[in-house]
Amino acid sequence: MATLHEIEESTSDFLDFDKLAKIAQGAEPVLPVAVQDAESREMLLIAYVNREALRLSLAEKRAIFYSTSRREIWRKGETSGDMLELIEVRVNCEQNSLLFLVRRTNAGVCHTKDATGKTRHSCYYRKMTPQGLLEMLA
Amino acid sequence: MATLHEIEESTSDFLDFDKLAKIAQGAEPVLPVAVQDAESREMLLIAYVNREALRLSLAEKRAIFYSTSRREIWRKGETSGDMLELIEVRVNCEQNSLLFLVRRTNAGVCHTKDATGKTRHSCYYRKMTPQGLLEMLA
């Protein structure tokens, strides 16, 4: 089994196609949320909200997710300081996914760090080659 | 139960928190994919891929998803003509979601139409108010 470090830093494909099934086994119904920087329009991450996390996000005007691994409300940035101010919530046609437009209050978003030790500002720091390998983006 | 038209055109919250559980009941393991216009950087939709759809997308350089409702490969635009050329596939830190950067070959992306009868170019055409109602974006 791949280590977390391998999954996060290597160029091998360890795509976790089982994640959604694991989420569904949890008791909590959730929606996927695409999180986009409102200014640079960079896509930062996909997270999940349950009803309560969505309500709290709207009420507190910050991104509050539901951690599908820890199975609890996840106040983004509470420990890291990488909080996300919520500018707008958008809903798709079929009302089965959300888009959060956010403003970063700090440099980073991802929990990983780049080669210089800085927190990465997006979780999408690798691209996939036609051969299915991963490559770090410059 | 809400009709499809109500879900797509009304300002009422019919958020489908059961969708992911339904997906997980399907036999096919999938990853969520945020689909973003590579040029305008607009977020267009969230879709899903299984292994085969991802392989086909990379091979054919167009967005090919797995339809979790029809349970089959979904060659985006095959019937509508709203095909998406695939510019780049990005992978997140934990390798449990993807980002497709795409180029639209036509005006629209969504299967819904706006008030003037034109295909909407993004599925996120409504925003959520602090009270949890939906509002059409201008």
mmCIF file of C-alpha atoms in Angstrom:
data_model
loop_
_atom_site.group_PDB
_atom_site.id
_atom_site.type_symbol
_atom_site.label_atom_id
_atom_site.label_comp_id
_atom_site.label_asym_id
_atom_site.label_seq_id
_atom_site.Cartn_x
_atom_site.Cartn_y
_atom_site.Cartn_z
ATOM 1 C CA MET A 1 0.000 0.000 0.000
ATOM 2 C CA ALA A 2 1.243 3.467 -0.844
ATOM 3 C CA THR A 3 2.333 5.730 1.976
ATOM 4 C CA LEU A 4 0.790 9.183 2.332
ATOM 5 C CA HIS A 5 4.114 10.665 1.247
ATOM 6 C CA GLU A 6 4.151 8.564 -1.916
ATOM 7 C CA ILE A 7 0.593 9.556 -2.718
ATOM 8 C CA GLU A 8 1.325 13.242 -2.200
ATOM 9 C CA GLU A 9 4.848 13.655 -3.548
ATOM 10 C CA SER A 10 5.490 10.940 -6.100
ATOM 11 C CA THR A 11 4.812 10.823 -9.810
ATOM 12 C CA SER A 12 3.107 7.447 -9.592
ATOM 13 C CA ASP A 13 -0.587 7.005 -10.098
ATOM 14 C CA PHE A 14 -2.167 5.985 -6.796
ATOM 15 C CA LEU A 15 -5.603 7.339 -7.719
ATOM 16 C CA ASP A 16 -8.085 6.473 -4.978
ATOM 17 C CA PHE A 17 -11.166 5.332 -6.850
ATOM 18 C CA ASP A 18 -12.550 3.881 -3.597
ATOM 19 C CA LYS A 19 -12.890 7.221 -1.803
ATOM 20 C CA LEU A 20 -16.495 7.927 -2.822
ATOM 21 C CA ALA A 21 -17.613 4.483 -1.723
ATOM 22 C CA LYS A 22 -15.921 5.097 1.640
ATOM 23 C CA ILE A 23 -17.661 8.472 1.931
ATOM 24 C CA ALA A 24 -21.005 6.846 1.223
ATOM 25 C CA GLN A 25 -20.408 4.335 4.016
ATOM 26 C CA GLY A 26 -20.233 7.221 6.459
ATOM 27 C CA ALA A 27 -23.525 8.131 8.057
ATOM 28 C CA GLU A 28 -23.381 11.699 6.761
ATOM 29 C CA PRO A 29 -24.884 12.676 3.387
ATOM 30 C CA VAL A 30 -22.547 15.172 1.690
ATOM 31 C CA LEU A 31 -22.178 17.183 -1.503
ATOM 32 C CA PRO A 32 -18.880 17.717 -3.345
ATOM 33 C CA VAL A 33 -17.687 21.340 -3.402
ATOM 34 C CA ALA A 34 -15.282 22.753 -5.981
ATOM 35 C CA VAL A 35 -13.310 25.509 -4.261
ATOM 36 C CA GLN A 36 -12.036 28.275 -6.520
ATOM 37 C CA ASP A 37 -10.040 31.409 -5.755
ATOM 38 C CA ALA A 38 -12.476 34.251 -6.506
ATOM 39 C CA GLU A 39 -9.702 36.536 -7.701
ATOM 40 C CA SER A 40 -7.099 34.398 -9.516
ATOM 41 C CA ARG A 41 -9.842 31.864 -10.431
ATOM 42 C CA GLU A 42 -7.425 29.070 -9.620
ATOM 43 C CA MET A 43 -9.084 25.774 -8.654
ATOM 44 C CA LEU A 44 -7.832 25.021 -5.141
ATOM 45 C CA LEU A 45 -9.426 21.784 -3.969
ATOM 46 C CA ILE A 46 -12.534 19.615 -3.921
ATOM 47 C CA ALA A 47 -14.019 19.152 -0.470
ATOM 48 C CA TYR A 48 -17.381 17.992 0.911
ATOM 49 C CA VAL A 49 -20.158 19.627 2.953
ATOM 50 C CA ASN A 50 -23.039 18.174 4.892
ATOM 51 C CA ARG A 51 -26.122 20.315 5.627
ATOM 52 C CA GLU A 52 -24.592 21.742 8.776
ATOM 53 C CA ALA A 53 -21.268 22.663 7.141
ATOM 54 C CA LEU A 54 -23.120 24.473 4.360
ATOM 55 C CA ARG A 55 -25.274 26.334 6.876
ATOM 56 C CA LEU A 56 -22.222 27.333 8.914
ATOM 57 C CA SER A 57 -20.324 28.427 5.778
ATOM 58 C CA LEU A 58 -23.156 30.757 4.763
ATOM 59 C CA ALA A 59 -23.626 32.063 8.293
ATOM 60 C CA GLU A 60 -19.945 32.691 9.045
ATOM 61 C CA LYS A 61 -18.886 33.645 5.495
ATOM 62 C CA ARG A 62 -15.951 31.249 5.541
ATOM 63 C CA ALA A 63 -15.373 27.809 4.052
ATOM 64 C CA ILE A 64 -16.467 25.157 6.528
ATOM 65 C CA PHE A 65 -16.437 21.593 5.223
ATOM 66 C CA TYR A 66 -17.309 18.148 6.489
ATOM 67 C CA SER A 67 -14.233 15.974 6.871
ATOM 68 C CA THR A 68 -15.199 12.643 5.356
ATOM 69 C CA SER A 69 -12.177 10.936 6.923
ATOM 70 C CA ARG A 70 -12.518 12.349 10.432
ATOM 71 C CA ARG A 71 -16.316 12.450 10.121
ATOM 72 C CA GLU A 72 -16.694 15.851 11.672
ATOM 73 C CA ILE A 73 -17.158 19.505 10.810
ATOM 74 C CA TRP A 74 -13.891 20.846 9.382
ATOM 75 C CA ARG A 75 -13.355 24.550 9.939
ATOM 76 C CA LYS A 76 -10.786 25.066 7.174
ATOM 77 C CA GLY A 77 -7.692 26.809 8.527
ATOM 78 C CA GLU A 78 -8.466 26.376 12.209
ATOM 79 C CA THR A 79 -5.129 24.690 12.881
ATOM 80 C CA SER A 80 -3.117 25.776 9.806
ATOM 81 C CA GLY A 81 -4.291 29.387 9.694
ATOM 82 C CA ASP A 82 -5.074 28.877 6.000
ATOM 83 C CA MET A 83 -8.646 30.060 6.371
ATOM 84 C CA LEU A 84 -10.830 30.723 3.336
ATOM 85 C CA GLU A 85 -13.194 33.676 3.324
ATOM 86 C CA LEU A 86 -16.384 32.747 1.466
ATOM 87 C CA ILE A 87 -17.346 35.201 -1.274
ATOM 88 C CA GLU A 88 -20.127 33.236 -2.978
ATOM 89 C CA VAL A 89 -21.768 29.812 -3.032
ATOM 90 C CA ARG A 90 -22.979 28.564 -6.412
ATOM 91 C CA VAL A 91 -25.230 25.607 -7.136
ATOM 92 C CA ASN A 92 -25.189 23.441 -10.275
ATOM 93 C CA CYS A 93 -28.150 22.606 -12.530
ATOM 94 C CA GLU A 94 -29.012 19.307 -10.866
ATOM 95 C CA GLN A 95 -28.336 20.619 -7.357
ATOM 96 C CA ASN A 96 -25.876 17.862 -6.587
ATOM 97 C CA SER A 97 -22.646 19.855 -6.352
ATOM 98 C CA LEU A 98 -21.500 23.281 -5.157
ATOM 99 C CA LEU A 99 -18.917 25.869 -6.101
ATOM 100 C CA PHE A 100 -17.353 27.986 -3.353
ATOM 101 C CA LEU A 101 -15.683 31.185 -4.536
ATOM 102 C CA VAL A 102 -13.197 32.081 -1.828
ATOM 103 C CA ARG A 103 -10.510 34.536 -0.814
ATOM 104 C CA ARG A 104 -7.362 33.182 0.779
ATOM 105 C CA THR A 105 -6.370 34.829 4.049
ATOM 106 C CA ASN A 106 -2.926 33.248 3.910
ATOM 107 C CA ALA A 107 -0.514 31.956 1.265
ATOM 108 C CA GLY A 108 -1.558 28.347 1.214
ATOM 109 C CA VAL A 109 -4.512 26.069 0.919
ATOM 110 C CA CYS A 110 -3.115 22.547 0.662
ATOM 111 C CA HIS A 111 -1.706 20.697 3.703
ATOM 112 C CA THR A 112 1.382 19.731 1.640
ATOM 113 C CA LYS A 113 4.539 21.779 1.133
ATOM 114 C CA ASP A 114 6.542 22.429 -2.008
ATOM 115 C CA ALA A 115 10.295 21.814 -2.470
ATOM 116 C CA THR A 116 11.130 25.126 -0.791
ATOM 117 C CA GLY A 117 9.044 24.245 2.279
ATOM 118 C CA LYS A 118 6.176 26.600 1.463
ATOM 119 C CA THR A 119 2.571 25.503 1.777
ATOM 120 C CA ARG A 120 1.189 24.859 -1.702
ATOM 121 C CA HIS A 121 -1.534 27.296 -2.670
ATOM 122 C CA SER A 122 -3.560 24.690 -4.576
ATOM 123 C CA CYS A 123 -4.014 20.934 -4.175
ATOM 124 C CA TYR A 124 -3.677 20.489 -7.974
ATOM 125 C CA TYR A 125 0.119 20.788 -8.210
ATOM 126 C CA ARG A 126 0.613 17.805 -10.535
ATOM 127 C CA LYS A 127 -0.552 17.105 -14.045
ATOM 128 C CA MET A 128 -1.100 13.738 -15.630
ATOM 129 C CA THR A 129 0.901 12.758 -18.699
ATOM 130 C CA PRO A 130 -0.733 10.934 -21.630
ATOM 131 C CA GLN A 131 0.958 7.811 -20.230
ATOM 132 C CA GLY A 132 -0.827 8.254 -16.914
ATOM 133 C CA LEU A 133 2.174 9.362 -14.872
ATOM 134 C CA LEU A 134 2.176 12.486 -12.730
ATOM 135 C CA GLU A 135 4.408 15.505 -13.257
ATOM 136 C CA MET A 136 4.980 18.358 -10.836
ATOM 137 C CA LEU A 137 3.813 21.677 -12.275
ATOM 138 C CA ALA A 138 6.402 24.418 -12.321
ATOM 139 C CA MET B 1 -40.728 15.131 -4.919
ATOM 140 C CA ALA B 2 -39.274 17.950 -6.993
ATOM 141 C CA THR B 3 -39.506 17.731 -10.774
ATOM 142 C CA LEU B 4 -36.352 18.053 -12.850
ATOM 143 C CA HIS B 5 -37.586 21.451 -14.028
ATOM 144 C CA GLU B 6 -38.014 22.640 -10.441
ATOM 145 C CA ILE B 7 -34.555 21.419 -9.539
ATOM 146 C CA GLU B 8 -32.982 23.148 -12.534
ATOM 147 C CA GLU B 9 -34.960 26.360 -12.857
ATOM 148 C CA SER B 10 -36.383 27.258 -9.477
ATOM 149 C CA THR B 11 -34.907 29.230 -6.633
ATOM 150 C CA SER B 12 -35.780 26.570 -4.067
ATOM 151 C CA ASP B 13 -33.154 24.452 -2.383
ATOM 152 C CA PHE B 14 -33.543 20.863 -3.547
ATOM 153 C CA LEU B 15 -29.920 19.968 -2.856
ATOM 154 C CA ASP B 16 -29.395 16.262 -3.490
ATOM 155 C CA PHE B 17 -27.298 15.101 -0.562
ATOM 156 C CA ASP B 18 -28.068 11.488 -1.489
ATOM 157 C CA LYS B 19 -26.283 11.558 -4.840
ATOM 158 C CA LEU B 20 -22.902 10.311 -3.586
ATOM 159 C CA ALA B 21 -24.494 7.396 -1.768
ATOM 160 C CA LYS B 22 -26.311 6.497 -4.981
ATOM 161 C CA ILE B 23 -23.046 6.693 -6.926
ATOM 162 C CA ALA B 24 -21.370 4.397 -4.427
ATOM 163 C CA GLN B 25 -24.150 1.845 -4.884
ATOM 164 C CA GLY B 26 -23.192 1.600 -8.539
ATOM 165 C CA ALA B 27 -20.650 -1.073 -9.349
ATOM 166 C CA GLU B 28 -18.198 1.399 -10.844
ATOM 167 C CA PRO B 29 -15.545 3.139 -8.688
ATOM 168 C CA VAL B 30 -15.268 6.783 -9.799
ATOM 169 C CA LEU B 31 -13.411 9.992 -9.002
ATOM 170 C CA PRO B 32 -14.991 13.453 -9.005
ATOM 171 C CA VAL B 33 -13.639 15.806 -11.689
ATOM 172 C CA ALA B 34 -13.830 19.588 -11.500
ATOM 173 C CA VAL B 35 -14.081 20.861 -15.078
ATOM 174 C CA GLN B 36 -12.703 24.331 -15.689
ATOM 175 C CA ASP B 37 -12.474 26.423 -18.856
ATOM 176 C CA ALA B 38 -8.714 26.657 -19.519
ATOM 177 C CA GLU B 39 -9.010 30.147 -20.967
ATOM 178 C CA SER B 40 -11.744 31.997 -19.036
ATOM 179 C CA ARG B 41 -11.026 29.819 -15.961
ATOM 180 C CA GLU B 42 -14.740 29.556 -15.326
ATOM 181 C CA MET B 43 -15.809 26.465 -13.387
ATOM 182 C CA LEU B 44 -18.176 24.587 -15.683
ATOM 183 C CA LEU B 45 -19.320 21.437 -13.912
ATOM 184 C CA ILE B 46 -18.356 18.556 -11.627
ATOM 185 C CA ALA B 47 -18.513 15.165 -13.318
ATOM 186 C CA TYR B 48 -17.133 11.678 -12.566
ATOM 187 C CA VAL B 49 -14.670 9.337 -14.282
ATOM 188 C CA ASN B 50 -13.965 5.674 -13.872
ATOM 189 C CA ARG B 51 -10.575 4.242 -14.918
ATOM 190 C CA GLU B 52 -11.728 3.705 -18.479
ATOM 191 C CA ALA B 53 -13.168 7.213 -18.904
ATOM 192 C CA LEU B 54 -9.910 8.705 -17.630
ATOM 193 C CA ARG B 55 -7.884 6.542 -20.012
ATOM 194 C CA LEU B 56 -10.110 7.502 -22.945
ATOM 195 C CA SER B 57 -9.952 11.206 -22.017
ATOM 196 C CA LEU B 58 -6.144 11.147 -22.049
ATOM 197 C CA ALA B 59 -6.000 9.105 -25.249
ATOM 198 C CA GLU B 60 -8.537 11.150 -27.207
ATOM 199 C CA LYS B 61 -7.741 14.560 -25.680
ATOM 200 C CA ARG B 62 -11.404 15.275 -24.955
ATOM 201 C CA ALA B 63 -13.493 15.115 -21.805
ATOM 202 C CA ILE B 64 -15.016 11.655 -21.469
ATOM 203 C CA PHE B 65 -16.847 10.982 -18.224
ATOM 204 C CA TYR B 66 -18.674 8.111 -16.574
ATOM 205 C CA SER B 67 -22.379 8.812 -16.284
ATOM 206 C CA THR B 68 -23.273 7.761 -12.750
ATOM 207 C CA SER B 69 -27.002 7.844 -13.561
ATOM 208 C CA ARG B 70 -26.885 5.918 -16.845
ATOM 209 C CA ARG B 71 -23.936 3.845 -15.612
ATOM 210 C CA GLU B 72 -22.012 4.072 -18.851
ATOM 211 C CA ILE B 73 -19.175 5.954 -20.526
ATOM 212 C CA TRP B 74 -20.377 9.483 -21.345
ATOM 213 C CA ARG B 75 -18.646 11.050 -24.326
ATOM 214 C CA LYS B 76 -19.447 14.674 -23.465
ATOM 215 C CA GLY B 77 -21.060 16.427 -26.421
ATOM 216 C CA GLU B 78 -21.774 13.338 -28.496
ATOM 217 C CA THR B 79 -25.462 14.193 -28.781
ATOM 218 C CA SER B 80 -25.414 17.921 -27.930
ATOM 219 C CA GLY B 81 -22.313 18.845 -29.889
ATOM 220 C CA ASP B 82 -21.005 20.579 -26.762
ATOM 221 C CA MET B 83 -17.741 18.670 -26.799
ATOM 222 C CA LEU B 84 -14.861 19.629 -24.506
ATOM 223 C CA GLU B 85 -11.308 19.488 -25.785
ATOM 224 C CA LEU B 86 -9.000 18.344 -22.975
ATOM 225 C CA ILE B 87 -6.024 20.640 -22.421
ATOM 226 C CA GLU B 88 -4.690 19.194 -19.157
ATOM 227 C CA VAL B 89 -5.555 16.738 -16.386
ATOM 228 C CA ARG B 90 -4.460 17.681 -12.877
ATOM 229 C CA VAL B 91 -4.405 15.491 -9.786
ATOM 230 C CA ASN B 92 -4.877 16.640 -6.183
ATOM 231 C CA CYS B 93 -2.578 15.961 -3.230
ATOM 232 C CA GLU B 94 -4.428 12.907 -1.954
ATOM 233 C CA GLN B 95 -5.110 11.573 -5.451
ATOM 234 C CA ASN B 96 -8.834 11.375 -4.862
ATOM 235 C CA SER B 97 -10.060 14.048 -7.256
ATOM 236 C CA LEU B 98 -9.141 15.465 -10.660
ATOM 237 C CA LEU B 99 -9.201 18.796 -12.447
ATOM 238 C CA PHE B 100 -9.841 18.864 -16.198
ATOM 239 C CA LEU B 101 -8.780 22.054 -17.960
ATOM 240 C CA VAL B 102 -10.833 22.181 -21.147
ATOM 241 C CA ARG B 103 -11.597 24.227 -24.222
ATOM 242 C CA ARG B 104 -15.205 24.518 -25.331
ATOM 243 C CA THR B 105 -15.847 23.695 -28.977
ATOM 244 C CA ASN B 106 -19.305 25.204 -28.802
ATOM 245 C CA ALA B 107 -21.142 27.851 -26.801
ATOM 246 C CA GLY B 108 -22.580 25.672 -24.072
ATOM 247 C CA VAL B 109 -21.684 23.068 -21.516
ATOM 248 C CA CYS B 110 -24.818 22.561 -19.417
ATOM 249 C CA HIS B 111 -27.845 20.628 -20.712
ATOM 250 C CA THR B 112 -30.131 23.445 -19.504
ATOM 251 C CA LYS B 113 -31.066 26.606 -21.394
ATOM 252 C CA ASP B 114 -31.282 30.194 -20.198
ATOM 253 C CA ALA B 115 -34.280 32.524 -20.525
ATOM 254 C CA THR B 116 -33.356 33.370 -24.123
ATOM 255 C CA GLY B 117 -33.210 29.679 -25.085
ATOM 256 C CA LYS B 118 -29.417 29.497 -25.270
ATOM 257 C CA THR B 119 -27.507 26.595 -23.752
ATOM 258 C CA ARG B 120 -25.905 27.763 -20.524
ATOM 259 C CA HIS B 121 -22.127 27.788 -20.680
ATOM 260 C CA SER B 122 -21.690 26.693 -17.052
ATOM 261 C CA CYS B 123 -23.774 24.510 -14.738
ATOM 262 C CA TYR B 124 -23.224 27.017 -11.895
ATOM 263 C CA TYR B 125 -25.773 29.649 -12.994
ATOM 264 C CA ARG B 126 -27.307 30.184 -9.552
ATOM 265 C CA LYS B 127 -25.887 31.488 -6.324
ATOM 266 C CA MET B 128 -27.103 30.727 -2.835
ATOM 267 C CA THR B 129 -28.320 33.544 -0.617
ATOM 268 C CA PRO B 130 -27.412 33.695 3.090
ATOM 269 C CA GLN B 131 -30.967 32.452 3.705
ATOM 270 C CA GLY B 132 -30.293 29.360 1.603
ATOM 271 C CA LEU B 133 -32.415 30.337 -1.405
ATOM 272 C CA LEU B 134 -31.113 30.283 -4.949
ATOM 273 C CA GLU B 135 -30.762 33.306 -7.210
ATOM 274 C CA MET B 136 -30.117 33.294 -10.942
ATOM 275 C CA LEU B 137 -26.826 34.979 -11.794
ATOM 276 C CA ALA B 138 -27.046 37.782 -14.315
#
